[in-house]
Short mmCIF file of C-alpha atoms and ligand atoms in Angstrom, two decimals:
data_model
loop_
_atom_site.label_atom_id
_atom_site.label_comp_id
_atom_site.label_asym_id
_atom_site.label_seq_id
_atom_site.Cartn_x
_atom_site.Cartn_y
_atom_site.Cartn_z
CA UNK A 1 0.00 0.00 0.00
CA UNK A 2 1.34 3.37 -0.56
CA UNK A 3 0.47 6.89 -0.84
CA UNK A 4 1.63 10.20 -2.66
CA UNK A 5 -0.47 12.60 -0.79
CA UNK A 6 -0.63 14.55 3.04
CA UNK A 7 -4.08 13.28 3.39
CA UNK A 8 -3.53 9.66 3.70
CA UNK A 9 -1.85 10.22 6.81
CA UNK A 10 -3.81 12.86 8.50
CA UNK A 11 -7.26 10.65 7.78
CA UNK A 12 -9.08 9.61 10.79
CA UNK A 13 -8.06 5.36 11.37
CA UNK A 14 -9.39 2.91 14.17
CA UNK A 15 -6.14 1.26 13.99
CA UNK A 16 -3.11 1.37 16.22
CA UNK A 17 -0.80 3.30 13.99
CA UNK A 18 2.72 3.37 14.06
CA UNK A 19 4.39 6.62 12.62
CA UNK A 20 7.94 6.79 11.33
CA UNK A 21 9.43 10.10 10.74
CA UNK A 22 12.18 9.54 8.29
CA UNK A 23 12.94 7.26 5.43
CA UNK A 24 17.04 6.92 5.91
CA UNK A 25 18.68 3.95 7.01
CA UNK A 26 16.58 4.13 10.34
CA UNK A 27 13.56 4.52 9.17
CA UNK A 28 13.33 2.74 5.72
CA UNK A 29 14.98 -0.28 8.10
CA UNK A 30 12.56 0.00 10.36
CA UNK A 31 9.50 0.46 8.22
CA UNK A 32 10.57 -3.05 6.21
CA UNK A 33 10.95 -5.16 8.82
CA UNK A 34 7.75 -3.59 11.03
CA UNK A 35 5.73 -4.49 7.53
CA UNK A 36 7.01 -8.07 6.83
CA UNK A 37 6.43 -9.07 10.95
CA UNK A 38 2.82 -6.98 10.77
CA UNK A 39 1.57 -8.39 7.16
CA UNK A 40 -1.04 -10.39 8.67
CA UNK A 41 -2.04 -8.45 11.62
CA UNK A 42 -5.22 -6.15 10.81
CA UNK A 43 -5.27 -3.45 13.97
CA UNK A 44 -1.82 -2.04 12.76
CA UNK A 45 -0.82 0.34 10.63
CA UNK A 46 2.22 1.44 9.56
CA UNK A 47 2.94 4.99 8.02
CA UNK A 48 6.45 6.28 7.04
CA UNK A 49 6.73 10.31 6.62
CA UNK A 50 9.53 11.32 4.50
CA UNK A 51 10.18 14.05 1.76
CA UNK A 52 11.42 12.65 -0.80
CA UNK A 53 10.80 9.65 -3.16
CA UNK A 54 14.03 7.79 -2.78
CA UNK A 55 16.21 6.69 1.00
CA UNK A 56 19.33 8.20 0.04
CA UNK A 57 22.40 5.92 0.76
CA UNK A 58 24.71 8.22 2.19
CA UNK A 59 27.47 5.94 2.37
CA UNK A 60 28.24 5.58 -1.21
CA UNK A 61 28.27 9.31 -1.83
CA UNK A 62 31.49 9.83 -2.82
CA UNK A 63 31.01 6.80 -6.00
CA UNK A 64 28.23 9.62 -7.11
CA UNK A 65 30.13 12.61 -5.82
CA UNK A 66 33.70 11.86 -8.41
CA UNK A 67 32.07 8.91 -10.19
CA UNK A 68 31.91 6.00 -11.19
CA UNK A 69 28.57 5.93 -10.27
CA UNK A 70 25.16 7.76 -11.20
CA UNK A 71 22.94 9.47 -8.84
CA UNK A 72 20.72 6.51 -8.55
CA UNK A 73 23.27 4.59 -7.21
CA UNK A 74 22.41 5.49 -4.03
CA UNK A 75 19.06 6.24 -4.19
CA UNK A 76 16.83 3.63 -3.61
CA UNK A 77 13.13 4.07 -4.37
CA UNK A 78 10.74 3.88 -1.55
CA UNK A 79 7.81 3.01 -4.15
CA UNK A 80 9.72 -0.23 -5.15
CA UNK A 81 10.72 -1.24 -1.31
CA UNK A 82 7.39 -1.05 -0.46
CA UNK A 83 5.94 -2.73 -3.17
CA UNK A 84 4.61 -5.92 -1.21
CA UNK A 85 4.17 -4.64 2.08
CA UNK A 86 1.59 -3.28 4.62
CA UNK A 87 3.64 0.26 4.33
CA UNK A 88 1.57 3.32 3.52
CA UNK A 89 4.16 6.48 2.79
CA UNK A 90 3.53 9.82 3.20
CA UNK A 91 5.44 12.33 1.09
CA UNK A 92 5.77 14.89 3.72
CA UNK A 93 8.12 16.10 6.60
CA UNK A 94 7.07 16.33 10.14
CA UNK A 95 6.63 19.89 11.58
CA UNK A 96 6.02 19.64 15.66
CA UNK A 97 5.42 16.77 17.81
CA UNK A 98 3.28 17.23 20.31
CA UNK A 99 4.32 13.84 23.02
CA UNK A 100 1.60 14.96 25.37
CA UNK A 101 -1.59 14.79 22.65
CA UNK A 102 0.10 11.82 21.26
CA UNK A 103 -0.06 13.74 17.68
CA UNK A 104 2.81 14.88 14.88
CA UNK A 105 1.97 17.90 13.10
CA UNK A 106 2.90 17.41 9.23
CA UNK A 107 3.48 20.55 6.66
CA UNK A 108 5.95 22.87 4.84
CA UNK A 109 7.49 24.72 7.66
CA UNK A 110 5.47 28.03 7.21
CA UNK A 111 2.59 26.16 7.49
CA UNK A 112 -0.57 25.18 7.18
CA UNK A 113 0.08 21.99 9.01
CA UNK A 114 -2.38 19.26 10.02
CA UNK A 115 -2.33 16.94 12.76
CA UNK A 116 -1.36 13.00 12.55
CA UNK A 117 -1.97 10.96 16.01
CA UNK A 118 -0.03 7.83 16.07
CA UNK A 119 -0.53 4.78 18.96
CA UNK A 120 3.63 4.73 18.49
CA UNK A 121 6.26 6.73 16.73
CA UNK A 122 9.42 6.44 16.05
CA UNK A 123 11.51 9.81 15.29
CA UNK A 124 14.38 8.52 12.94
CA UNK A 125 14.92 11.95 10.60
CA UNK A 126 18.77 11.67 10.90
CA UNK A 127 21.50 14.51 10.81
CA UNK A 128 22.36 17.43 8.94
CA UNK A 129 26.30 18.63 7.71
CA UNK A 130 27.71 20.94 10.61
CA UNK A 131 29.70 23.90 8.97
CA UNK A 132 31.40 25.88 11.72
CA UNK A 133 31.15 29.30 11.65
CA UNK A 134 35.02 29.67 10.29
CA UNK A 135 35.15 32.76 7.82
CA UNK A 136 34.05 32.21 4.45
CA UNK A 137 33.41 28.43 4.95
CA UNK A 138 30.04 28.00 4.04
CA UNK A 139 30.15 30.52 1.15
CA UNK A 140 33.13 28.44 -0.60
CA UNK A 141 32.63 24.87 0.63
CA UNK A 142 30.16 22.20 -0.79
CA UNK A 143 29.26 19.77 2.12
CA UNK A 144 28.75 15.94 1.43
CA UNK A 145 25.78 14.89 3.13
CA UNK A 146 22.95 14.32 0.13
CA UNK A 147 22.95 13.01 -3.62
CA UNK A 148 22.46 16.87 -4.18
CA UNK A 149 24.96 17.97 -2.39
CA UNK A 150 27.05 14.90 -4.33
CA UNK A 151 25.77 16.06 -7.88
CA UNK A 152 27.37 20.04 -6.98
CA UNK A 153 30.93 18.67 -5.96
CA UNK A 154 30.36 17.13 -9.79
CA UNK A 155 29.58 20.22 -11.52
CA UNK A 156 31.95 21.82 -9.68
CA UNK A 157 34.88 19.14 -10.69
CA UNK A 158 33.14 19.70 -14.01
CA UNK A 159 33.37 23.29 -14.37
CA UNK A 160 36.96 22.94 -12.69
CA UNK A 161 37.87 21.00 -15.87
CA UNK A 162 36.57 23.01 -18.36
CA UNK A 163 38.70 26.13 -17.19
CA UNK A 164 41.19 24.67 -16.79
CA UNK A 165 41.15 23.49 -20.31
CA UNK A 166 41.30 26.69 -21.84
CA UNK A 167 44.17 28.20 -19.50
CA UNK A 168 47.94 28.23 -21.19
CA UNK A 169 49.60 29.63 -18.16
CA UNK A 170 50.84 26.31 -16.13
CA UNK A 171 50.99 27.82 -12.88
CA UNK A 172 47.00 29.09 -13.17
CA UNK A 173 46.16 26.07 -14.30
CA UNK A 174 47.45 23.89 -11.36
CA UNK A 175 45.45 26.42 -9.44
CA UNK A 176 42.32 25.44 -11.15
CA UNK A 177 42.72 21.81 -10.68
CA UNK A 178 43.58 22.15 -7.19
CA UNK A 179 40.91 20.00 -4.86
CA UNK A 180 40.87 20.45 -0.87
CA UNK A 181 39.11 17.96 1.28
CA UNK A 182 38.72 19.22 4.80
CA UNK A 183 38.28 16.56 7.53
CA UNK A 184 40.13 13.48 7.81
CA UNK A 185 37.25 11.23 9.04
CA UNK A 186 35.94 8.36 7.70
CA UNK A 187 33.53 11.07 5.40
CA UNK A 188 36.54 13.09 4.02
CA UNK A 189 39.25 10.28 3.69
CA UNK A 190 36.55 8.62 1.14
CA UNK A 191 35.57 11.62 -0.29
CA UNK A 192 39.35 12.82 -1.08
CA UNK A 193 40.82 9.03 -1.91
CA UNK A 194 37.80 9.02 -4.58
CA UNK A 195 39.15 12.25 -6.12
CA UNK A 196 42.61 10.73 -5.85
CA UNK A 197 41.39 7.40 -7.77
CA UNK A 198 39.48 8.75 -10.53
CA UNK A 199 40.13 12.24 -11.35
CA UNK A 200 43.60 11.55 -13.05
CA UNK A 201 41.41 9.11 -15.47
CA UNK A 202 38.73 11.84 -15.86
CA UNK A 203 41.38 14.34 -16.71
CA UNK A 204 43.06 11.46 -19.75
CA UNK A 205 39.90 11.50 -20.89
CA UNK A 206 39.30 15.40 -21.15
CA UNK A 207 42.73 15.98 -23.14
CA UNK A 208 44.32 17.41 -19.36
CA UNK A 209 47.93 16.51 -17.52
CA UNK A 210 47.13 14.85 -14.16
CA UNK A 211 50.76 15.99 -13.34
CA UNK A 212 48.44 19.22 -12.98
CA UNK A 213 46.31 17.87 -10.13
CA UNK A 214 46.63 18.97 -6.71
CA UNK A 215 44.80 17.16 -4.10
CA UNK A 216 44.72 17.71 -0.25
CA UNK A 217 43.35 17.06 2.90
CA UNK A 218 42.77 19.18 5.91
CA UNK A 219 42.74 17.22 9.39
CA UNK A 220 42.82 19.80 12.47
CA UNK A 221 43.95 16.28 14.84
CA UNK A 222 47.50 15.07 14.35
CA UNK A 223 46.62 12.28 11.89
CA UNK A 224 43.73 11.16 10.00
CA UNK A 225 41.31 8.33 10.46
CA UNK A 226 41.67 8.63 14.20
CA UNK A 227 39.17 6.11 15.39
CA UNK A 228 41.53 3.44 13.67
CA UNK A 229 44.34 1.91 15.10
CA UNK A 230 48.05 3.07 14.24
CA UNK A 231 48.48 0.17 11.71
CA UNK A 232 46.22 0.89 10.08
CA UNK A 233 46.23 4.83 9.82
CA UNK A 234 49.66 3.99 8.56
CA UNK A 235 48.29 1.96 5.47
CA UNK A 236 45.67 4.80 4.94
CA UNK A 237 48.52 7.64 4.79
CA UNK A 238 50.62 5.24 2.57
CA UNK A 239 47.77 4.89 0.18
CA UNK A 240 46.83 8.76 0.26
CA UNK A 241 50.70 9.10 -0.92
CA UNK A 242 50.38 6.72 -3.61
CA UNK A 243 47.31 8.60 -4.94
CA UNK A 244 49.55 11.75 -4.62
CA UNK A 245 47.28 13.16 -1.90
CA UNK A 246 49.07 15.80 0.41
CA UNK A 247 47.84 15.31 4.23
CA UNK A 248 47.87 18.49 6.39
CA UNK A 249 47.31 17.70 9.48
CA UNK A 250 47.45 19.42 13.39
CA UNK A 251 46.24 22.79 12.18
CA UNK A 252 42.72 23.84 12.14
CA UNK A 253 41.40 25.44 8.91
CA UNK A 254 41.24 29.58 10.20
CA UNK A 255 39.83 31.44 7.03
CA UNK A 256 38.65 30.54 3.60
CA UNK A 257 38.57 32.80 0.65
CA UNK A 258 37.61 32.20 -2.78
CA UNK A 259 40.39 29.73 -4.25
CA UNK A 260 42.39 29.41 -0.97
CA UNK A 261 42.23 27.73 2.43
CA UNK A 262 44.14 29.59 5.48
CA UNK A 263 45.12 27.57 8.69
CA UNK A 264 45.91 28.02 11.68
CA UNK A 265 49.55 27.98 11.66
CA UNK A 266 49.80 30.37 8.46
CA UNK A 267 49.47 27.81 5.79
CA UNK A 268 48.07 28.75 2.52
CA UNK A 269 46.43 25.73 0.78
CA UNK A 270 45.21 26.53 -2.83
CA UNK A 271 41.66 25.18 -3.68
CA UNK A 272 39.87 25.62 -6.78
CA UNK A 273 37.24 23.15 -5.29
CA UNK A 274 36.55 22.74 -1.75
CA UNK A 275 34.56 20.11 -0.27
CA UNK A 276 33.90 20.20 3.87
CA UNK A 277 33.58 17.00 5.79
CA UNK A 278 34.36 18.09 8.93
CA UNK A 279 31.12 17.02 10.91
CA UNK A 280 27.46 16.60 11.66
CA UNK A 281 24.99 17.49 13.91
CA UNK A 282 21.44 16.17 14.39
CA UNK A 283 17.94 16.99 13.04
CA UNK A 284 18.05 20.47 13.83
CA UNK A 285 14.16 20.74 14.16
CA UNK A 286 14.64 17.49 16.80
CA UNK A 287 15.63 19.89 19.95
CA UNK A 288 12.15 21.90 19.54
CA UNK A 289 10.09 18.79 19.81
CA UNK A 290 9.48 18.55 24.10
CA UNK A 291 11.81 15.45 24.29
CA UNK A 292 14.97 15.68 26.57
CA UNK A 293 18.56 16.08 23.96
CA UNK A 294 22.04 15.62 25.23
CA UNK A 295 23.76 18.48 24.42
CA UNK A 296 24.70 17.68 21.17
CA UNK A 297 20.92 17.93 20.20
CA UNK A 298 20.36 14.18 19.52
CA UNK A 299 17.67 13.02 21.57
CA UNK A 300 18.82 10.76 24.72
CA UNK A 301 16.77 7.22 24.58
CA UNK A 302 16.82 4.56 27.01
CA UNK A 303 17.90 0.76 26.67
CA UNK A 304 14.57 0.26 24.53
CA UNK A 305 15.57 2.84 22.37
CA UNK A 306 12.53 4.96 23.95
CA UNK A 307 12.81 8.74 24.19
CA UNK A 308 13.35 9.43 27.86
CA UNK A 309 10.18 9.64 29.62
CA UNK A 310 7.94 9.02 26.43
CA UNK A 311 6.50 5.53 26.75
CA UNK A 312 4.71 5.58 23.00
CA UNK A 313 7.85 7.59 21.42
CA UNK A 314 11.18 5.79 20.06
CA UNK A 315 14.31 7.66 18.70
CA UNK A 316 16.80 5.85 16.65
CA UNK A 317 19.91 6.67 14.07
CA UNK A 318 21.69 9.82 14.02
CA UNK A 319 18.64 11.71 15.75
CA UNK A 320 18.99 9.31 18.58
CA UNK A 321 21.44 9.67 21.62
CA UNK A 322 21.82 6.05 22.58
CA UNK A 323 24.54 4.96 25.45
CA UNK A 324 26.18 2.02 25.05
CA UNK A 325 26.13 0.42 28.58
CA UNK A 326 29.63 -1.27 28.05
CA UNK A 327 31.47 1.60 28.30
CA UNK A 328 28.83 4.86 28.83
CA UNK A 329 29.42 6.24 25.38
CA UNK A 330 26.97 7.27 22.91
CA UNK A 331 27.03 5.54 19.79
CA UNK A 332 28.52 7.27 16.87
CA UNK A 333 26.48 8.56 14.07
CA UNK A 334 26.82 5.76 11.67
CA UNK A 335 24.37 3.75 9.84
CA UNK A 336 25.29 0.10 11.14
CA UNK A 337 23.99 1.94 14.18
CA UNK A 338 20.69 3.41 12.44
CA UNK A 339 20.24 0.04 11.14
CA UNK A 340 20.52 -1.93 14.25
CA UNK A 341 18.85 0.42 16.44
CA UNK A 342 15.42 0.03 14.20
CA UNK A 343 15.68 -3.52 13.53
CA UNK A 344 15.93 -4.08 17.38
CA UNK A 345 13.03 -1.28 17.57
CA UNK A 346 10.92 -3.16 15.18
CA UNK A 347 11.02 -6.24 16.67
CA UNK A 348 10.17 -4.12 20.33
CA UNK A 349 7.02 -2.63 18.48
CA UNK A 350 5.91 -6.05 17.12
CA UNK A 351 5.93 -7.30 21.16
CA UNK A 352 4.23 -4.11 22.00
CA UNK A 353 1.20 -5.01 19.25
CA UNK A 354 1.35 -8.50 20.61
CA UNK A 355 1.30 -7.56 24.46
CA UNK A 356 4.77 -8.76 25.36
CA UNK A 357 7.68 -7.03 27.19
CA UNK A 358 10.11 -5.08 25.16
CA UNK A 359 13.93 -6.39 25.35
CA UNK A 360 16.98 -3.67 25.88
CA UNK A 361 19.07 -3.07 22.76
CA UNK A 362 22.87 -4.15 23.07
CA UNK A 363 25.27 -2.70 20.33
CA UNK A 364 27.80 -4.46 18.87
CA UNK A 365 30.21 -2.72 16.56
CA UNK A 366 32.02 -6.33 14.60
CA UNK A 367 34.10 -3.80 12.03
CA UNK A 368 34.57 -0.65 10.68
CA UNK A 369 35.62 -0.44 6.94
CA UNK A 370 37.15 3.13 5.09
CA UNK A 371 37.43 3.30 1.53
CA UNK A 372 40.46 5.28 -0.22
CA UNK A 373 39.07 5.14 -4.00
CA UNK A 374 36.56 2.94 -5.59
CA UNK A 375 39.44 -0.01 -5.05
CA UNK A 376 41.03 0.39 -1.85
CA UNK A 377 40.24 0.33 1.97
CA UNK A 378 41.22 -0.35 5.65
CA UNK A 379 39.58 -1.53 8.50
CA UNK A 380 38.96 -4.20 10.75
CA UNK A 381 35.92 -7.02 11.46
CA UNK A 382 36.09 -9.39 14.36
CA UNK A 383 39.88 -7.60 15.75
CA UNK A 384 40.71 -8.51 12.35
CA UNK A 385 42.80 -5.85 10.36
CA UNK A 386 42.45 -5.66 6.69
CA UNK A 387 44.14 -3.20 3.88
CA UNK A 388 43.16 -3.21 0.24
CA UNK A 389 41.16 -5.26 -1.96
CA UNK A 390 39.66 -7.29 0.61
CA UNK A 391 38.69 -4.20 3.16
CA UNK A 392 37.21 -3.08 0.02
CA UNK A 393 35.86 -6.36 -0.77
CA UNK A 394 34.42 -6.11 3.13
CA UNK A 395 32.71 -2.56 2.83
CA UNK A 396 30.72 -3.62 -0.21
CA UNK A 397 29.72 -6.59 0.96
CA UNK A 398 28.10 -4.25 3.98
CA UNK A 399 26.51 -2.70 1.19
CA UNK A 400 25.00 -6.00 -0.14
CA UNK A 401 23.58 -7.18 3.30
CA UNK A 402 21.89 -3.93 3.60
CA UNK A 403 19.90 -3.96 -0.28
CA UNK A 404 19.17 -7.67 0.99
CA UNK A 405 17.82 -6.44 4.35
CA UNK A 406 15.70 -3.63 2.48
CA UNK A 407 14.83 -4.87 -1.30
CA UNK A 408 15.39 -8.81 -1.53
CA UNK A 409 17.43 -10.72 -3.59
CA UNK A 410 16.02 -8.26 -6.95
CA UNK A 411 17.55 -5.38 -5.37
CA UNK A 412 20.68 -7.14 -4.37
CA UNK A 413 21.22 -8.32 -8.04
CA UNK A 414 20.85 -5.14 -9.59
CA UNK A 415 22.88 -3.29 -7.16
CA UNK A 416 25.92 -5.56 -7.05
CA UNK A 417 25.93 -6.21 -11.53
CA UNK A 418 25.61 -2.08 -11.15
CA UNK A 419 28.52 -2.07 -8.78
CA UNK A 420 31.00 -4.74 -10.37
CA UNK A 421 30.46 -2.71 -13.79
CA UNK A 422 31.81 0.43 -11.94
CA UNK A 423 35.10 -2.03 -10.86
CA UNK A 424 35.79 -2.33 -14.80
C1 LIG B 1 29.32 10.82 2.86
C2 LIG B 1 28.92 9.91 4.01
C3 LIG B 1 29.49 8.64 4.10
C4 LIG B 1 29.12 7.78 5.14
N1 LIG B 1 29.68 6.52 5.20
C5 LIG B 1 29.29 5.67 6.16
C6 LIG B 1 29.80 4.33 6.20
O1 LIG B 1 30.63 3.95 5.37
N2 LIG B 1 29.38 3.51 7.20
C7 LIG B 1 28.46 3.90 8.13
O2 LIG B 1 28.10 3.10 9.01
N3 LIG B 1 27.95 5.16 8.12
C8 LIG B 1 28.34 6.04 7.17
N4 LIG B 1 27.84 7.33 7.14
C9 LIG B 1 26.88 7.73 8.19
C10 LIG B 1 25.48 7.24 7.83
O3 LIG B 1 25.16 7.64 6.52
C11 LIG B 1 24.47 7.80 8.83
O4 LIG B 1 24.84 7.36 10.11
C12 LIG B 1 23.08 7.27 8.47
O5 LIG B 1 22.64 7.91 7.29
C13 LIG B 1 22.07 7.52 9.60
O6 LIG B 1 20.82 7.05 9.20
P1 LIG B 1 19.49 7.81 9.63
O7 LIG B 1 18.36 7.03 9.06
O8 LIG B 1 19.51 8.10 11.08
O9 LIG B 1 19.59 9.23 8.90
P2 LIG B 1 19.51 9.55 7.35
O10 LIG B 1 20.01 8.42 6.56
O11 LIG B 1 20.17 10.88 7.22
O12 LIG B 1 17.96 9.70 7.07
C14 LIG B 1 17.17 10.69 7.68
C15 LIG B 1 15.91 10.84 6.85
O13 LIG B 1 15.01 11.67 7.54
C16 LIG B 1 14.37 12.53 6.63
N5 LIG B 1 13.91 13.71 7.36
C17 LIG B 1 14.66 14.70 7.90
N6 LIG B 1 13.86 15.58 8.52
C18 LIG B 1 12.60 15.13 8.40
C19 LIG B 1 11.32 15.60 8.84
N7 LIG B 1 11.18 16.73 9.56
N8 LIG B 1 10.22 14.87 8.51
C20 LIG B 1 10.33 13.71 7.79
N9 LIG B 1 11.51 13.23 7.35
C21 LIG B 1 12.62 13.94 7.66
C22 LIG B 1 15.44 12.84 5.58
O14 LIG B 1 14.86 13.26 4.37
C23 LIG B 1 16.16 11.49 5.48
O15 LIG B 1 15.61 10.69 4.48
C24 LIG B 1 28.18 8.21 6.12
C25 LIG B 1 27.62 9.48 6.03
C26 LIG B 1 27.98 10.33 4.99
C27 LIG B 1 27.35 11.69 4.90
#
């Protein structure tokens, strides 16, 4: 079942409706495995609020961002994963919650809204890019945290090109093809090692010298990758070397201006193109909604994955603040999390419709995998430590388990003949 309009979900129901606010990871997750466990049962209702047509795959941004791949490589059509399931979708984005009326208020946010009761909800509408307020930043920098945002750094690379095509001048032309990633996470690692990987082969094919590249990264720590072990932040510098990336690390980024970055420590960084990965903060809008947030803004859940205090209200994904109780710290915004967090939520919901006692959640993070261009990557699974093809190998297979989780084995088998064509 599935709808295109507001009014299917603000019409009056005698079921027990279960509203998810978000179509990510979390919620498109969630949504799935709610409708395959629910198929049968007639007092429930499931209803998924989200924007846009399409869960956008965050994690394989940077294949759209500096190819191989096309936009709809990681977008995956809501329509199509609901096909078959008890799953109605409304193409909206949730305004206010209002916990104590047990309603949602749904609209473009200058209104007019209308109101959506729900028996329970489930707030999974993710994270935004955080840009701090460093001078000139936001005006020069594209961020990397939607296939829009991914289709700009293209036209951008694009437009790069093209200049630089019709300059004579050497010097000015390095300084057109001069690419800065800041942020040496996970985010801008991939981001820059796909720019290392594939634009000397874009360049061949537009008649340009990739001895006129310049590519860098900005890290403000003292090394990249810092959630990974030494190894194997020494086999990620190695590999940014052999791409002929230039690290910069231990200074923070101080000013930008239009072609050049200025840190800290008075170095000047040239950047025709500048793409910021430095962080992320949650669903702005989430703080406003009555619910208690840590001071981050992500909302703080309990072991259930329940908003604090709100029996009929779960949180999970990036919006969610959820402590791991073997060590007190909140998870990290990543979508293994999301994912987890809203299977485990599902299945919670299901015992709720069935009268049973919801079990705590208990995280488990079994690897971690980085790619450094479409062919490369480090990591670890199971205290395992891996480098190369087969970390590579490793992060698409996480890819793989989540189209099976979501679409089947139809989804699975487009997605992976799509993906080994881009390996060509
Ligand atoms: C470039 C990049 C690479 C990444 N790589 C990895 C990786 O390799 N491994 C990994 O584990 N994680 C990775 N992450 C992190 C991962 O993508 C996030 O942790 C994950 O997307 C979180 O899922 P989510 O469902 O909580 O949020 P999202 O996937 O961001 O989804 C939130 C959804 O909520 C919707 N929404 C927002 N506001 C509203 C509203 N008011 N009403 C209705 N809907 C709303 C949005 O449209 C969106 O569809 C990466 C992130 C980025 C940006």
């Amino acid at each position: 079942m599935e709808s295109r309009t507001a009014s299917a979900c603000t019409q009056p129901s005698t079921k027990r409706r279960v509203v998810i606010a978000g179509g990510g990871y979390a919620g498109t997750t969630l949504a799935v495995r709610l409708g395959k466990a629910l198929r049968d049962e007639d007092d429930v209702e499931i209803l998924l609020i989200e924007p846009n047509p399409c869960q956008q795959a965050l994690s394989e941004l940077d294949l759209v961002a500096v190819g191989p791949a096309r936009a709809e490589f990681c977008e995956l059509w809501l329509p199509t994963l609901f096909k078959d399931l008890p799953v109605t979708v409304c193409y909206n984005r949730v305004h206010e919650v209002k916990p104590n009326d047990h309603v949602l208020t749904v609209g473009p946010r200058n209104g007019p809204h209308e109101d959506v009761p729900y028996w329970r909800l489930v707030l999974a509408t993710g994270a935004i890019a955080f840009v701090p307020p460093v001078p000139g930043l936001a005006e020069h920098a594209v961020t990397m945290w939607s296939v829009a945002d991914a289709q700009e750094l293209q036209r951008r690379i694009e437009a790069q090109f093209r200049a630089a095509a019709m300059i004579a001048d050497r010097d000015a032309r390095v300084k057109a093809l001069s690419f800065v990633v800041i942020g040496g996470g996970a985010t801008g690692i991939e981001i820059v090692g796909t720019l290392g990987q594939m634009l000397p082969k874009r360049m061949l094919d537009a008649g340009l010298d990739p001895a006129d590249l310049r590519i860098s990264v900005i890290e403000g720590r003292p090394d990249v990758l810092y959630d990974l072990s030494d190894a194997l932040r020494k086999r990620a510098r190695k590999r940014l070397e052999h791409l002929g990336i230039t690290l910069y690390t231990g200074s923070m980024v101080s000013a930008v201006e239009e072609g050049l970055v200025r840190l800290a420590d008075g170095t000047e960084v040239n950047a025709s193109v500048l793409v910021f990965c430095g962080g992320a903060k949650a669903d702005p809008d989430a703080i406003s909604w009555s619910m208690e947030a840590d001071p981050s803004g992500r909302l703080v859940v309990d072991e259930t994955c329940r908003a604090v205090g709100h029996e009929d209200i779960y949180a999970t994904g990036d919006v969610a603040a959820f402590r791991d109780p073997k060590n007190g710290r909140t998870l990290p915004m990543l979508a293994q999390f999301a994912i987890r967090e809203s299977e485990h939520t599902a299945d919670n919901i299901v015992r709720e419709a069935r009268g049973q006692a919801l079990t705590p959640f208990i995280p488990h993070m079994h690897g971690e995998f980085v790619s450094i261009g479409p062919s490369y990557g480090v990591g670890w699974a199971f205290k395992v430590n891996l480098a190369g093809l087969p970390a590579i190998v490793m992060k698409r297979l996480t890819y793989l388990m989540y189209w099976f989780s979501v679409g089947g084995i139809k989804l699975t088998w487009k997605r992976t003949r799509e993906m080994l064509s881009m390996q060509r």
